[in-house]
PDB file of C-alpha atoms in Angstrom:
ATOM      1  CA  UNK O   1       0.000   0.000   0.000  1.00 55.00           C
ATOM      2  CA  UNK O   2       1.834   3.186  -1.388  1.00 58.00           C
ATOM      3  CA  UNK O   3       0.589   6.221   1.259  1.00 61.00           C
ATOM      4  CA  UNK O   4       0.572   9.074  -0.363  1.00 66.00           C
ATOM      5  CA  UNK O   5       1.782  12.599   1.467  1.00 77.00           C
ATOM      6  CA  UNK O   6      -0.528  16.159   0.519  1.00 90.00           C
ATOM      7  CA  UNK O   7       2.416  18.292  -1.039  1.00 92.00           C
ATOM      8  CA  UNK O   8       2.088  21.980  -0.578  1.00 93.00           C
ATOM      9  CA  UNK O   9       1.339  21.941  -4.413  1.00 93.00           C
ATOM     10  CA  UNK O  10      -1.021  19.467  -4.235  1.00 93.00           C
ATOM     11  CA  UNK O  11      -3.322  21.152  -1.785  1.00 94.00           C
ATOM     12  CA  UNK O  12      -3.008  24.128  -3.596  1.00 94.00           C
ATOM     13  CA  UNK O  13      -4.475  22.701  -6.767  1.00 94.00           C
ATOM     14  CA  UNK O  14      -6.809  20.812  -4.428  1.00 92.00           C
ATOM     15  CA  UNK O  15      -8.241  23.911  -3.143  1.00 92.00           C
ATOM     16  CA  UNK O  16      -8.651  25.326  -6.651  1.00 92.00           C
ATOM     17  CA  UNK O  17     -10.532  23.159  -8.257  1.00 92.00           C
ATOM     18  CA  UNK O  18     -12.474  22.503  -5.426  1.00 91.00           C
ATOM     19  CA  UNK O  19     -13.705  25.916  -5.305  1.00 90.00           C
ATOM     20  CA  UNK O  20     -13.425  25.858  -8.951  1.00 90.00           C
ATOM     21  CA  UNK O  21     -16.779  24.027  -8.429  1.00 89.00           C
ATOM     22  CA  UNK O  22     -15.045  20.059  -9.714  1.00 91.00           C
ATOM     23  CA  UNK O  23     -16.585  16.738  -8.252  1.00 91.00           C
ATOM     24  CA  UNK O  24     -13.921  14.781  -5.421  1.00 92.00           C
ATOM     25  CA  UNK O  25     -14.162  11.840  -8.571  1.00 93.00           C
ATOM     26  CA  UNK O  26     -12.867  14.689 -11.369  1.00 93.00           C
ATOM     27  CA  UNK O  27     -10.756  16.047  -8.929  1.00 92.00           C
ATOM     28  CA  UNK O  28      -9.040  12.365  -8.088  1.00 92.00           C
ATOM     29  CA  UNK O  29      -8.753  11.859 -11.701  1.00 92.00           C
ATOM     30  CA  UNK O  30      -7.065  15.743 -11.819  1.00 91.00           C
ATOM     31  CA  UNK O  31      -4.724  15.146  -9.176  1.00 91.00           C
ATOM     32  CA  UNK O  32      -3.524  11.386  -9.814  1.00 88.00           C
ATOM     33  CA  UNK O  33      -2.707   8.797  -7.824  1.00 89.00           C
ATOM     34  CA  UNK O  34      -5.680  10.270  -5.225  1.00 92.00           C
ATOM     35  CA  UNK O  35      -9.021   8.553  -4.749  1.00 92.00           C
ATOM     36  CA  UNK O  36     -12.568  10.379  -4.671  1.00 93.00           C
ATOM     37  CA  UNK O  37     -12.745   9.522  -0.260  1.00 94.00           C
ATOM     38  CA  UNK O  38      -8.600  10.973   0.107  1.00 93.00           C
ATOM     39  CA  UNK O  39      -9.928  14.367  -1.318  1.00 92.00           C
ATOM     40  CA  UNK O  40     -13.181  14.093   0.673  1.00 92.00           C
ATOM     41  CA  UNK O  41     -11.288  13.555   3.315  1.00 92.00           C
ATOM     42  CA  UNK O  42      -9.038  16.449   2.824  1.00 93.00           C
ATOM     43  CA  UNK O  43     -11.033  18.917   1.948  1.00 92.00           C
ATOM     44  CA  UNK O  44     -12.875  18.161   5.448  1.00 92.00           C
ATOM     45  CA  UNK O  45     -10.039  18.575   7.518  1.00 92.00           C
ATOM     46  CA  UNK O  46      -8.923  21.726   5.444  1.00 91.00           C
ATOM     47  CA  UNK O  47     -12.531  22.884   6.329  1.00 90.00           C
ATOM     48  CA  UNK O  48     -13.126  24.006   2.817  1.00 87.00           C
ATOM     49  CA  UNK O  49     -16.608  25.713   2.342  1.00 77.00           C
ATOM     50  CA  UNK O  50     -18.832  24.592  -0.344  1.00 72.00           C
ATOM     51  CA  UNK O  51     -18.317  24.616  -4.135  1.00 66.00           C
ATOM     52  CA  UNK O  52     -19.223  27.371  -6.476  1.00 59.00           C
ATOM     53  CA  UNK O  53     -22.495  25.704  -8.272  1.00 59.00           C
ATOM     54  CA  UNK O  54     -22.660  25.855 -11.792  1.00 57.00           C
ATOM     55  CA  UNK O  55     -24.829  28.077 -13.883  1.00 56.00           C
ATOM     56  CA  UNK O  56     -26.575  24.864 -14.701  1.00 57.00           C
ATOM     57  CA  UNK O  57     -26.914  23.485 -11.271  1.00 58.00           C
ATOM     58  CA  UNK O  58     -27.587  27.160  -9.315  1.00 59.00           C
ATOM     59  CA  UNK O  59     -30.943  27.809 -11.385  1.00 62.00           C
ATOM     60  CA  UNK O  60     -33.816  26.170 -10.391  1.00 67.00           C
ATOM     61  CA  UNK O  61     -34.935  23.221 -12.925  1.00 68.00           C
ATOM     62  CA  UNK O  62     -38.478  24.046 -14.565  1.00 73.00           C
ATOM     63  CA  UNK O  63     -41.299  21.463 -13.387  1.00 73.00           C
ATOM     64  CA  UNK O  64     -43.421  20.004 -16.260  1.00 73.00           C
ATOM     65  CA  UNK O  65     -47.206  21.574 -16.084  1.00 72.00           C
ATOM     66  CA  UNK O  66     -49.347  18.525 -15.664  1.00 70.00           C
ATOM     67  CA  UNK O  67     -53.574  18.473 -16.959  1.00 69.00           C
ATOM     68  CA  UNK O  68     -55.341  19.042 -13.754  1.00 68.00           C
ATOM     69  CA  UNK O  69     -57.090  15.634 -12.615  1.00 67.00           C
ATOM     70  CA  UNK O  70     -59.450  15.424  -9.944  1.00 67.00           C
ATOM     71  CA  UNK O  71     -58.497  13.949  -7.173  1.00 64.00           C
ATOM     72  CA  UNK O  72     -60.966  10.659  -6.137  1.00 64.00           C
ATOM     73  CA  UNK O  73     -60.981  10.289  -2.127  1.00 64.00           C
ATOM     74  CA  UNK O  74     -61.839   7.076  -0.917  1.00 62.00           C
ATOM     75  CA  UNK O  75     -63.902   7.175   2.423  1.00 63.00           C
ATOM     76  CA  UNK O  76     -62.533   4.892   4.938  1.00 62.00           C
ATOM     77  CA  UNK O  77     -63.596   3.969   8.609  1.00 61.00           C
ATOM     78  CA  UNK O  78     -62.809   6.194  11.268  1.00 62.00           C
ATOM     79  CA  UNK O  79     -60.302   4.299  13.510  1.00 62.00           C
ATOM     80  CA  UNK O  80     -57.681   4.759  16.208  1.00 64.00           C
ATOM     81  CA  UNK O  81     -54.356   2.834  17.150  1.00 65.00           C
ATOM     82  CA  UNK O  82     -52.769  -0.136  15.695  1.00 66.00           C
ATOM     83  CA  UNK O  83     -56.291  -2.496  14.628  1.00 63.00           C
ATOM     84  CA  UNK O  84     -54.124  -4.693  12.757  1.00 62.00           C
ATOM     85  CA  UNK O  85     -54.863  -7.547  15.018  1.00 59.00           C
ATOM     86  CA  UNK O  86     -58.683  -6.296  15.600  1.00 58.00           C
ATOM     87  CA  UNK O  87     -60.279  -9.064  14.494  1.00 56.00           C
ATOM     88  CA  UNK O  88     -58.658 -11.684  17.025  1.00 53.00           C
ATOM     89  CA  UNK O  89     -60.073 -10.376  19.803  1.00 50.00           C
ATOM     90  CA  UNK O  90     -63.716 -10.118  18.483  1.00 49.00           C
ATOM     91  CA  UNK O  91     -63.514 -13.962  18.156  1.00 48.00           C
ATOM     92  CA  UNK O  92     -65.183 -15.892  20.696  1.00 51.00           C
ATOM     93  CA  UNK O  93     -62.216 -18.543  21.942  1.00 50.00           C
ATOM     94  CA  UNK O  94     -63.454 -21.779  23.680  1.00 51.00           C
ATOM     95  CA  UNK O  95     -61.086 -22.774  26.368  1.00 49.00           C
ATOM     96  CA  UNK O  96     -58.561 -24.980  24.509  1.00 46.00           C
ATOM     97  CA  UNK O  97     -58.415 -28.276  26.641  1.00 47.00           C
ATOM     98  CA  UNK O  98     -55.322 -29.628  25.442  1.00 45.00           C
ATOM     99  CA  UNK O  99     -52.304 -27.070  25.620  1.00 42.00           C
ATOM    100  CA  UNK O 100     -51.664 -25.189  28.952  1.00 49.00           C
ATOM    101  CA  UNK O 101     -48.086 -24.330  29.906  1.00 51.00           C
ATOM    102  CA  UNK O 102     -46.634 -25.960  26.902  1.00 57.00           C
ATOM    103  CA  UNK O 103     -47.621 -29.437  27.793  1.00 76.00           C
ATOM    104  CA  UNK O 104     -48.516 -30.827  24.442  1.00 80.00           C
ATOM    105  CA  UNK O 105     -49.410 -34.515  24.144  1.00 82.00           C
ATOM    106  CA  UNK O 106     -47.172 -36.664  22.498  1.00 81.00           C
ATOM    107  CA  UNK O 107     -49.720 -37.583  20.183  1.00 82.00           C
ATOM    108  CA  UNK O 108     -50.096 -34.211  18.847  1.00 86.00           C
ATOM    109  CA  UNK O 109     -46.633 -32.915  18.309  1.00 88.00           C
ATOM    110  CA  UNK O 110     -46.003 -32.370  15.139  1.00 89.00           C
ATOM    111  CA  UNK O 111     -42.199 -31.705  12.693  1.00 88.00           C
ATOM    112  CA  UNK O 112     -42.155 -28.827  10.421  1.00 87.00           C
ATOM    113  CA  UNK O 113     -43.188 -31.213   7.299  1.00 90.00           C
ATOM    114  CA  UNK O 114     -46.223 -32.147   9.229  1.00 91.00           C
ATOM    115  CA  UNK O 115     -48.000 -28.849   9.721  1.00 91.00           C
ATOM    116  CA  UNK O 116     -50.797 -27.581   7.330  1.00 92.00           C
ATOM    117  CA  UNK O 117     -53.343 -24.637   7.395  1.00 90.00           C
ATOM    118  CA  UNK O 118     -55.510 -26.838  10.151  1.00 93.00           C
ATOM    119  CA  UNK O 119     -52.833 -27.211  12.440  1.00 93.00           C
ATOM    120  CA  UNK O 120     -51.271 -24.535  15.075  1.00 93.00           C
ATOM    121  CA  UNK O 121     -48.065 -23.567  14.134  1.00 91.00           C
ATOM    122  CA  UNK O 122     -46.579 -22.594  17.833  1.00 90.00           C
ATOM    123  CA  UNK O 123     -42.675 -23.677  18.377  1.00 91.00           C
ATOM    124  CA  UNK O 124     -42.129 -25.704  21.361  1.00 89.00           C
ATOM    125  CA  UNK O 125     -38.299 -25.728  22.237  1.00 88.00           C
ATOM    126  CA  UNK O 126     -35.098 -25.004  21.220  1.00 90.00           C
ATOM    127  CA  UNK O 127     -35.475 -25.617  16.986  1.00 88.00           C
ATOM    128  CA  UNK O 128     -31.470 -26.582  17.198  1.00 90.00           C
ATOM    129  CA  UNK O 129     -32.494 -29.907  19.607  1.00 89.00           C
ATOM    130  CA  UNK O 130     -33.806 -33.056  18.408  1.00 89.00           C
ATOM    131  CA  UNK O 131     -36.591 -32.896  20.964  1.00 88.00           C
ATOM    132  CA  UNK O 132     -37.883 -29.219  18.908  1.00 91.00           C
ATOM    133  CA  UNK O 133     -41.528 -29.724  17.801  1.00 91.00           C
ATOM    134  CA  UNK O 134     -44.831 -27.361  16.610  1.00 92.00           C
ATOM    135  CA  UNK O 135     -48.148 -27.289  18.773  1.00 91.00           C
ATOM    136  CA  UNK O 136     -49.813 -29.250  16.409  1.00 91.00           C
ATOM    137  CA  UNK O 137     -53.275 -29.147  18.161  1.00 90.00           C
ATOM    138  CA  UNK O 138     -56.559 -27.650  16.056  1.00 91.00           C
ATOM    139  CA  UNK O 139     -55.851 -23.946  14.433  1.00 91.00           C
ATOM    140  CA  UNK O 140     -58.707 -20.874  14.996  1.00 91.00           C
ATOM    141  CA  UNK O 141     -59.983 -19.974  11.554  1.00 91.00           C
ATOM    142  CA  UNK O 142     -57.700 -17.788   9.663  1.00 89.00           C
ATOM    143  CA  UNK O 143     -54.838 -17.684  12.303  1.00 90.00           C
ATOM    144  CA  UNK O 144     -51.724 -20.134  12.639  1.00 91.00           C
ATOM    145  CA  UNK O 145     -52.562 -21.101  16.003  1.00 90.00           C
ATOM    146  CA  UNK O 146     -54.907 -22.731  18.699  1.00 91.00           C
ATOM    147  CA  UNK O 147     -56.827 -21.203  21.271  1.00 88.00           C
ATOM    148  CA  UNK O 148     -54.050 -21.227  23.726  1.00 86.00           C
ATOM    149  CA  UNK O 149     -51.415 -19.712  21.805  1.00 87.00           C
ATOM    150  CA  UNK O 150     -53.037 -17.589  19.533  1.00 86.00           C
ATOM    151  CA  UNK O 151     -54.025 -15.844  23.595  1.00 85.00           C
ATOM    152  CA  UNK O 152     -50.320 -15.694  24.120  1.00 84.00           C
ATOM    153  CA  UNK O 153     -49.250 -14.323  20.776  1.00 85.00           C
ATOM    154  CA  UNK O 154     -52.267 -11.648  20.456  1.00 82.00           C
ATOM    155  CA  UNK O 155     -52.754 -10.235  23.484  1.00 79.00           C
ATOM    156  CA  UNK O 156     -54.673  -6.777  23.705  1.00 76.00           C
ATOM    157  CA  UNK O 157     -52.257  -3.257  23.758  1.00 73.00           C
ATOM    158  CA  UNK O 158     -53.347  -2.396  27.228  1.00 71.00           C
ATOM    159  CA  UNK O 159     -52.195  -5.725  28.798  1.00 65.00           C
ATOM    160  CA  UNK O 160     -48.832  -5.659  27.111  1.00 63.00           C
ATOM    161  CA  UNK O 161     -48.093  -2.706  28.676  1.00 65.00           C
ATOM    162  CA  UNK O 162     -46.754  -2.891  32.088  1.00 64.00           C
ATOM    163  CA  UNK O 163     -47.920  -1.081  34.963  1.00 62.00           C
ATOM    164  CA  UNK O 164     -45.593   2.137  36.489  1.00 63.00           C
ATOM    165  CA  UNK O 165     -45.040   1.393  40.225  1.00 63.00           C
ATOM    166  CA  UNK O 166     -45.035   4.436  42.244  1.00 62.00           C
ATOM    167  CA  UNK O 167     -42.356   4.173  45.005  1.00 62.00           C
ATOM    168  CA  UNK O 168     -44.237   4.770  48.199  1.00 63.00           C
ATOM    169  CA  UNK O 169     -42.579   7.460  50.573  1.00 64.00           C
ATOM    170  CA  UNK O 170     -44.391   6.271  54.284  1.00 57.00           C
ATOM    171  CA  UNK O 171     -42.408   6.150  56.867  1.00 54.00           C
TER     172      UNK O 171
END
């Protein structure tokens, strides 16, 4: 790796066609031997001020007049907050009597290859360990889980959030 040393000279010319309004790639090519980041990088630690523009780049481009077209609004439903998972909670869930605690019967474990749209997709263990394995038990309509997990994965805003305990000042 050849390190190259800023001559006297070569700042000079740096600094005028820097302000002689050049790019840090022409001025590389100008200079030789240089790459676009080494005069970037010098001409921040000279604290050089900005270019002179060009006549071409100083005026302000001309915007094509476009035909006036009405604009069509849409009406949409008036809501507030994130109702992405709306719909979950509006479903009625039946207790789920098989998996509480992430005891999953044998029988109903399933491997990745076994799962389909009926089935609850919830990982149970470590996926890296031979004893990793999916829920497997009976999926809620239109969500990859059962009753018991899709209440762990969607669980309403206000109960994510976790209370603020006041420290109590009695004495």
């Amino acid at each position: 790796m050849t390190v190259l040393t800023w001559s006297d000279e070569r700042v000079e010319q740096l600094k005028k066609l820097w302000e002689a309004g050049l790019s840090a790639s022409q001025i590389a090519a100008e200079l030789g031997n240089v790459t676009r980041n080494a005069v970037i990088g010098k001409v921040h630690r000279l604290g050089l001020s900005g270019r002179a523009k060009s006549p071409a780049a100083a005026a302000p481009r001309q915007r094509k007049a476009r035909p006036a077209q009405p604009m069509m609004r849409v009406a949409r439903p008036v809501s507030r907050g994130n109702t992405a998972l709306a719909h979950v909670f509006e479903v009625e869930v039946e207790a789920d009597p098989v998996a509480y605690d992430n005891v999953v019967p044998m029988s109903q474990r399933l491997s990745l290859l076994e799962l389909n749209e009926a089935t609850c997709h919830w990982p149970v263990g470590d996926p890296s360990s031979p004893e990793f394995f999916f829920c497997g038990g009976k999926a809620l309509p239109g969500l990859p889980y059962c009753a018991h997990h899709s209440r762990v994965a969607y669980q309403p805003a206000a109960d994510r959030r976790r209370p603020t305990v006041k420290p109590s000042h009695g004495k």
